[in-house]
Coordinates of C-alpha atoms in Angstrom, one line a residue:
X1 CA 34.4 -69.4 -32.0
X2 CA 33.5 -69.1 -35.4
X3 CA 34.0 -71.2 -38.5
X4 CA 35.0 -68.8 -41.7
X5 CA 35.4 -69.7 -45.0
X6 CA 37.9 -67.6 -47.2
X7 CA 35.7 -67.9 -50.5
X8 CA 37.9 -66.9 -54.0
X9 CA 36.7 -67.5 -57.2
X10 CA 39.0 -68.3 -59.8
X11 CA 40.1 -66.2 -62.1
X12 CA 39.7 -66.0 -66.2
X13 CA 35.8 -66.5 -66.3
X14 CA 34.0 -65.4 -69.2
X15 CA 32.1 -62.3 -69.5
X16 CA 29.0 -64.6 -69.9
X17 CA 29.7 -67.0 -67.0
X18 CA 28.0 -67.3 -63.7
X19 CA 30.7 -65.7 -61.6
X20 CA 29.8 -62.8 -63.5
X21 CA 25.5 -63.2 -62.8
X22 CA 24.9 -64.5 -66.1
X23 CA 25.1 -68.0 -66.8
X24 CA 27.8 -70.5 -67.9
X25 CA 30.9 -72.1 -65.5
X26 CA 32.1 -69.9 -62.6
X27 CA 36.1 -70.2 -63.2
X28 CA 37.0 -69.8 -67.2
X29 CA 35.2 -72.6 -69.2
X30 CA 34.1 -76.2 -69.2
X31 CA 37.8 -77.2 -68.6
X32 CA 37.2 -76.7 -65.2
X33 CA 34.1 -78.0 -64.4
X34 CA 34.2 -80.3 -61.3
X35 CA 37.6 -79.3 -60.0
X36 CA 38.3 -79.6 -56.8
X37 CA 38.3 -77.0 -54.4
X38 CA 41.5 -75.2 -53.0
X39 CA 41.4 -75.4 -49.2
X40 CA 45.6 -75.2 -49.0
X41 CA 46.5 -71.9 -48.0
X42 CA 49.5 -72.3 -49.9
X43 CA 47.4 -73.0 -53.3
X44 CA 45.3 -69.4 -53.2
X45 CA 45.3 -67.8 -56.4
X46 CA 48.9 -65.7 -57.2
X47 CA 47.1 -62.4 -57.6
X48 CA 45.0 -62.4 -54.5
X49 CA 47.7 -64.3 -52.2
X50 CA 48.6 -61.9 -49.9
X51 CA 45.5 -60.3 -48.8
X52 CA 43.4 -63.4 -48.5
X53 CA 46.2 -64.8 -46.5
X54 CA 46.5 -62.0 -44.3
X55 CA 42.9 -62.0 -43.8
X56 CA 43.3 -65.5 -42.9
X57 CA 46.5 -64.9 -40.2
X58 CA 44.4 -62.3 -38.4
X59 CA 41.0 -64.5 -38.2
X60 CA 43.8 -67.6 -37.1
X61 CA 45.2 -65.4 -34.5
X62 CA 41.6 -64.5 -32.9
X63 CA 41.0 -68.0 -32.5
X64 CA 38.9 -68.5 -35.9
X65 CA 39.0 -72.0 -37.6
X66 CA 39.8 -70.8 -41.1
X67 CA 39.2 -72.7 -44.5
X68 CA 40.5 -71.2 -47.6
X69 CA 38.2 -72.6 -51.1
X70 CA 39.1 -71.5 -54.4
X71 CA 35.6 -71.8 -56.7
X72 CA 35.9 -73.2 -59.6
X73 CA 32.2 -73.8 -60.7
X74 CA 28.7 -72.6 -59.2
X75 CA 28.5 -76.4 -57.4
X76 CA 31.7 -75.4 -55.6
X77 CA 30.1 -72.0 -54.4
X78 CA 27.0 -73.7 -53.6
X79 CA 28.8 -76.2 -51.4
X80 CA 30.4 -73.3 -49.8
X81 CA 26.6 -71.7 -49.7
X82 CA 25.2 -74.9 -48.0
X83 CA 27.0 -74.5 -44.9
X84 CA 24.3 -71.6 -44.0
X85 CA 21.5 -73.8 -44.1
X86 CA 19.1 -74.0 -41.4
X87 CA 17.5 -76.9 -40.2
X88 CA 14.6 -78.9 -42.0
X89 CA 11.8 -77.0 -42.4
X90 CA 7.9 -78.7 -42.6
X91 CA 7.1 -77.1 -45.9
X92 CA 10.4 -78.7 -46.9
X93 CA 11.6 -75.2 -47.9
X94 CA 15.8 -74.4 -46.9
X95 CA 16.1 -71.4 -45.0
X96 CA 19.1 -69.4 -44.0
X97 CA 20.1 -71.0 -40.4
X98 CA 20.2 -67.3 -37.8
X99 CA 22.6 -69.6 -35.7
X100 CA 25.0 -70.7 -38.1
X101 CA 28.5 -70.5 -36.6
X102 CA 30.3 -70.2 -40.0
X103 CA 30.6 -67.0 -41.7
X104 CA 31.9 -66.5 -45.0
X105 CA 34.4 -63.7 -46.6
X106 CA 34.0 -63.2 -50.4
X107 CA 37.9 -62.7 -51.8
X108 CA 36.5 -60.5 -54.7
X109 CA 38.5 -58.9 -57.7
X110 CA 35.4 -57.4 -59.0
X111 CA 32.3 -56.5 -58.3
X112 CA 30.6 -59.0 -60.5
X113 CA 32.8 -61.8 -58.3
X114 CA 30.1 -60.4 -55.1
X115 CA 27.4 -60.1 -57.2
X116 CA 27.9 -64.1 -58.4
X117 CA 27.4 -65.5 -54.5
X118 CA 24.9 -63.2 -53.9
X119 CA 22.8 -64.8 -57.0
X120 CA 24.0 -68.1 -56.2
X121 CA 22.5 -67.3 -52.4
X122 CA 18.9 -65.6 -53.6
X123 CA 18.8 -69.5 -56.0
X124 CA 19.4 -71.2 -52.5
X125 CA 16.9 -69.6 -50.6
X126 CA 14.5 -68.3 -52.7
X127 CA 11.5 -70.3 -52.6
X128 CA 9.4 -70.8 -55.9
X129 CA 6.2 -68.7 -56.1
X130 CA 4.2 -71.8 -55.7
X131 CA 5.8 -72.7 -52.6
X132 CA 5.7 -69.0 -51.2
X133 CA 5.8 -69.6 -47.1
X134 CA 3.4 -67.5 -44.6
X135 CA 6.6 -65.9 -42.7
X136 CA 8.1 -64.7 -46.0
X137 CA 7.8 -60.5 -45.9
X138 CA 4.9 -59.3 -48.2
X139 CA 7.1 -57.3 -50.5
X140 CA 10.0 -59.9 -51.0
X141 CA 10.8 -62.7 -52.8
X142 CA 13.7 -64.0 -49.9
X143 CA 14.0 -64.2 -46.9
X144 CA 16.8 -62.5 -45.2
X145 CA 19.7 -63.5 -46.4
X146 CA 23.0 -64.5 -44.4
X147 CA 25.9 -62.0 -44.1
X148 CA 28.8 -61.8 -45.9
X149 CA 32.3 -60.4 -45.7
X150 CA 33.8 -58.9 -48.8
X151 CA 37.4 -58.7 -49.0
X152 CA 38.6 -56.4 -52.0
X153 CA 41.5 -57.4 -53.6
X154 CA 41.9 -54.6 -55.9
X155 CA 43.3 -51.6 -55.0
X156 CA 43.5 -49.6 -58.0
X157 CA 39.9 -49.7 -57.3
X158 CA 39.9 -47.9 -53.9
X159 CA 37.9 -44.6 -54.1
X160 CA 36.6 -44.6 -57.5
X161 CA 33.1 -43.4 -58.2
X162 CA 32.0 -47.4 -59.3
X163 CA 33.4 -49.2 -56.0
X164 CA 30.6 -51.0 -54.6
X165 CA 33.0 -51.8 -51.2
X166 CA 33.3 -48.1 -51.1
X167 CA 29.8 -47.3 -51.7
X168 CA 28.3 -49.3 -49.1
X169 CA 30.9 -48.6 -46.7
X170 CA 32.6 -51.5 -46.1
X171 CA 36.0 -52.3 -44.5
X172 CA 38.6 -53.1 -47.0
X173 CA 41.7 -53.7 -45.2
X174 CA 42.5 -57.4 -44.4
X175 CA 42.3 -56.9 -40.9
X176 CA 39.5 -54.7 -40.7
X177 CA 37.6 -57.2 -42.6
X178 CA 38.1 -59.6 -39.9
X179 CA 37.6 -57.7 -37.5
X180 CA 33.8 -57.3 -38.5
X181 CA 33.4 -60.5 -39.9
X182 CA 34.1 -61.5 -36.2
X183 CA 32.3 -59.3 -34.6
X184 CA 28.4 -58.3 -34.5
X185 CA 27.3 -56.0 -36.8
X186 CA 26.0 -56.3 -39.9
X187 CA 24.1 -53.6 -42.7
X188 CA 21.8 -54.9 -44.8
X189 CA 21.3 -53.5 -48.0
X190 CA 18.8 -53.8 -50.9
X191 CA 19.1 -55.7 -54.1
X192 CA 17.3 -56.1 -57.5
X193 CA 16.4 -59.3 -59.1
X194 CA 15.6 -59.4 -62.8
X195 CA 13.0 -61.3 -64.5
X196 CA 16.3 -62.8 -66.3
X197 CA 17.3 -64.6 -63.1
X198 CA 20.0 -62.4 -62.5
X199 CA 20.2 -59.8 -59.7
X200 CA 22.3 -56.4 -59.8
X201 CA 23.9 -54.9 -56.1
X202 CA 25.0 -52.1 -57.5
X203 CA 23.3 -50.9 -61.3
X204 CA 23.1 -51.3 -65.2
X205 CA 24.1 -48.8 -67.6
X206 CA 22.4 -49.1 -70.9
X207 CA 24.3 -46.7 -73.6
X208 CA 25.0 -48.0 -77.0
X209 CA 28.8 -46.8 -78.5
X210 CA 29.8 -46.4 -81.9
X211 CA 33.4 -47.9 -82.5
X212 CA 35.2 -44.7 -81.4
X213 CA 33.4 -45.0 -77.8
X214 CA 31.3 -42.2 -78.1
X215 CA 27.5 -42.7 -77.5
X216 CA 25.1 -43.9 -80.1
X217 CA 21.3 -43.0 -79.9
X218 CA 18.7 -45.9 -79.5
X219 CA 15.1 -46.1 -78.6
X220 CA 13.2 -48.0 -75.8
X221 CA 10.5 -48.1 -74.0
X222 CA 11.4 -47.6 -70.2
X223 CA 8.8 -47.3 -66.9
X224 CA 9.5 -47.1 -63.6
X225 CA 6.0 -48.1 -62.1
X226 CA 3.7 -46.0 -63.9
X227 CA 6.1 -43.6 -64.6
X228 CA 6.8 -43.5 -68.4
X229 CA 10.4 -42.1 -68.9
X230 CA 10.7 -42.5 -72.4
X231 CA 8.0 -44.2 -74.7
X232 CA 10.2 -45.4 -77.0
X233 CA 9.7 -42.9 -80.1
X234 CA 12.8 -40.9 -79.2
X235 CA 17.1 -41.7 -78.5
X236 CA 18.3 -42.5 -76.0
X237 CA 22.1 -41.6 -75.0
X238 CA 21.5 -43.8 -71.7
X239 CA 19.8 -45.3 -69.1
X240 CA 20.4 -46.1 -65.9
X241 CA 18.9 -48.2 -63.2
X242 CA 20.6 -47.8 -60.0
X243 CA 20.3 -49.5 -56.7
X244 CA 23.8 -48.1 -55.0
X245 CA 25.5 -44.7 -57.5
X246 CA 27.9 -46.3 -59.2
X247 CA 26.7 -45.4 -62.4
X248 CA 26.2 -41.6 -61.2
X249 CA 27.4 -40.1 -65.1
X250 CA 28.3 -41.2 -68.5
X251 CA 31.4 -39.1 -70.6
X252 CA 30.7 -36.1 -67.7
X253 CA 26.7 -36.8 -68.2
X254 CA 24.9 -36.5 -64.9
X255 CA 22.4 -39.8 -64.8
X256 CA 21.2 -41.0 -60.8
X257 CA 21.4 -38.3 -58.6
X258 CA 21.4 -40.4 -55.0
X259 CA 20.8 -44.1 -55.6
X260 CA 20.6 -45.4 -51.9
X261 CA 21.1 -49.2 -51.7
X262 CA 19.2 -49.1 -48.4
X263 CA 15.5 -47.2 -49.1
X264 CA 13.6 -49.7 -50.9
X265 CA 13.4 -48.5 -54.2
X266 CA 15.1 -48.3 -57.2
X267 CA 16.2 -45.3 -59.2
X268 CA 16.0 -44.5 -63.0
X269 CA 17.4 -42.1 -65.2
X270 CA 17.0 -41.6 -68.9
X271 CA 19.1 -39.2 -70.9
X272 CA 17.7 -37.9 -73.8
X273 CA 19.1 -35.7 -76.6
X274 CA 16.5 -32.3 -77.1
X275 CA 16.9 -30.7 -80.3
X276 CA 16.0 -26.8 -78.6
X277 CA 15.0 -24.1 -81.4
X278 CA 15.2 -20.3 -80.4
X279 CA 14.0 -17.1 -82.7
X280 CA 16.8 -15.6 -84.3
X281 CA 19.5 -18.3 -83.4
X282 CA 21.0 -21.4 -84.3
X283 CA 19.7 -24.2 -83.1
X284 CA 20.7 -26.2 -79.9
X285 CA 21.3 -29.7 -78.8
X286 CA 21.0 -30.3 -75.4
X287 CA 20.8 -33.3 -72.9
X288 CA 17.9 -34.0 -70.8
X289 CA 17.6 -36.4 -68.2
X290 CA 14.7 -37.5 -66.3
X291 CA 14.8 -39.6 -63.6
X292 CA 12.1 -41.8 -61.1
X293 CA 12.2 -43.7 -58.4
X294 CA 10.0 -46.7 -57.6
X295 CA 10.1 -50.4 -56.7
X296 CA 10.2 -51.9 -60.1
X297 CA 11.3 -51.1 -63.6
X298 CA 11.5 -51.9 -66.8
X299 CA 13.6 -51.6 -70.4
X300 CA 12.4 -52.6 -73.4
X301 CA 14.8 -51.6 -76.6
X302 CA 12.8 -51.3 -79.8
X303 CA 15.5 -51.6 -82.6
X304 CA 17.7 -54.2 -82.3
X305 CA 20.5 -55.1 -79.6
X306 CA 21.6 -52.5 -76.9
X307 CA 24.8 -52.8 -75.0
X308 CA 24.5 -52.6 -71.2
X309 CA 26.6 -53.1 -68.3
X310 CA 25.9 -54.9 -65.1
X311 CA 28.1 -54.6 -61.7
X312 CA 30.8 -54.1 -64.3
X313 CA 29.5 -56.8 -66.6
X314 CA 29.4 -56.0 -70.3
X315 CA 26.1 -57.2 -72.5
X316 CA 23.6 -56.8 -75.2
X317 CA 19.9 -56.4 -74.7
X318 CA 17.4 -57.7 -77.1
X319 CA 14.2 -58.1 -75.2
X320 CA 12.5 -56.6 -72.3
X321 CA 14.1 -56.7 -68.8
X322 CA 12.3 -55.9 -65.9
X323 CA 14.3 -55.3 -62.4
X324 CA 12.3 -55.2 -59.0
X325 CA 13.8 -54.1 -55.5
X326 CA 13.8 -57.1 -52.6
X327 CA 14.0 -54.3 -49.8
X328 CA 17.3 -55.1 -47.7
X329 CA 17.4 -58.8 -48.8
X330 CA 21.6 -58.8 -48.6
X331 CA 23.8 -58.2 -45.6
X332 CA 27.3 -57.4 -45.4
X333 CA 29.5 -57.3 -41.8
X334 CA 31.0 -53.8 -41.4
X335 CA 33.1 -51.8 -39.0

């Protein structure tokens, strides 16, 4: 039977930290730094209680040894991480171990709460370029990584347009969650890394907003391969690079059409303002939006900072960022 860990991280992090994909502490600021985990069921945090717990009552009951840890830095989550190591490897290299008996269930409030052990798993296993192996595939950076289970724990989010759970077609009911982690099927799914260290399961919205929320123009240079969506003499409203749909419109704009977190590439759209003139009549702003698909791309603003989101993680951008696709890198257990 199998070994699962009940992973939570703790709750007020930063909008910069690394349970966010950023950088920083994992669990709200250098106060906690080095704090022990939480492997009492009765010590889960308050808010997400009752469904890690009943998670944890249904694995119990199928014969699962269950361990609940509350994260309160990236060392905790890579201690967690380590127990997915395979063996020694000559080139000295840690791979993901294909026999592992322990499985792990991320207890996530967010999105960015996934996205966080996900990066902390592609620093694990990722080799450095100078160390790239023979049997790593030709188009990826890591190897295949271990599965996970995701176990939402909030349900206002259930069915809304951004919910990465619902998106790639997860089970979020405690005891379907088990279920699958328990079982033997698993989905992999792409994800992007960025030349910033980061990497994005879902997408990133860039839009800039004035302070009554409404969009604000900028200019930037953005590519998808060798396609040029905007060259950066024009505005911009907002761009969007998407690897699963969650970032489908902006204030009832149309932006990715069909992101599909499982086809390999990555998909870009650009919505730009058009100033249309007609004989005789007034003229006409409209919105156009291109889009592209490919297996990299790239923003580049050209005045100053713009503000972005990233699997529901709020930012500025002030340099280039590049984003490339590691063809179904992640799994997940489903149904």
């Amino acid at each position: 039977m199998y070994d699962v860990v009940l992973l939570s991280l703790a709750s007020g992090a930063p909008a910069g930290s690394e349970a966010c994909g950023i950088g920083g502490s994992c669990c709200g600021g250098a106060d906690h730094q080095g704090a022990e985990q939480v492997t009492d069921r009765s010590c889960a945090e308050p808010g997400t209680r009752v469904p890690v717990l009943a998670c944890g009552d249904t694995l119990t009951a199928a014969g699962a040894r269950v361990e609940y840890v509350t994260a309160r830095s990236d060392a905790e989550i890579d201690e967690v991480l380590a127990r997915l190591d395979g063996p020694p490897r000559e080139d000295g290299l840690t791979w993901p171990d294909t026999e592992s008996k322990t499985r792990v269930i991320i207890a996530a409030a967010s999105d960015a709460q996934i996205r966080a052990v996900v990066r902390r798993m592609v620093r694990r296993f990722a080799p450095p370029p100078s160390k790239r192996p023979a049997d790593l595939a030709t188009a990826r950076t890591v190897p295949d990584l271990p599965a996970l289970g995701v176990l939402p724990l909030d349900p206002a989010r259930a069915g809304t347009p951004d919910d990465l759970v619902a998106l790639l077609g997860l089970p979020r009911e405690p005891a379907a969650v088990a279920a699958a982690v328990l079982g033997d099927r698993i989905r992999r799914f792409d994800l992007l890394r960025t030349d910033a260290g980061s990497v994005t399961l879902d997408g990133t919205l860039l839009a800039g907003k004035g302070e009554d929320g409404k969009p604000l123009p900028w200019r930037g240079r953005v590519q998808v391969d060798d396609a040029v969506l905007s060259d950066g003499e024009e505005g911009i409203l907002a761009c969007a690079v998407g690897n699963a749909g969650g970032y489908a419109q902006l204030d009832g704009i149309p932006l990715l059409s069909g992101a599909d977190p499982g086809d390999g590439t990555v998909e870009v759209a650009v919505a730009v303002p058009v100033l249309t003139k007609a004989r005789f009549r007034r003229s006409r702003l409209r919105i156009e939006v291109r889009r592209a698909r490919g297996r990299a791309a790239s923003v580049q603003p050209r005045d100053g900072e713009v503000q972005f989101e990233d699997d529901g993680v709020a930012g500025t951008l002030n340099r280039k960022r590049s984003w490339w696709t590691e063809a179904g890198a992640w799994a997940a257990y489903v149904s």
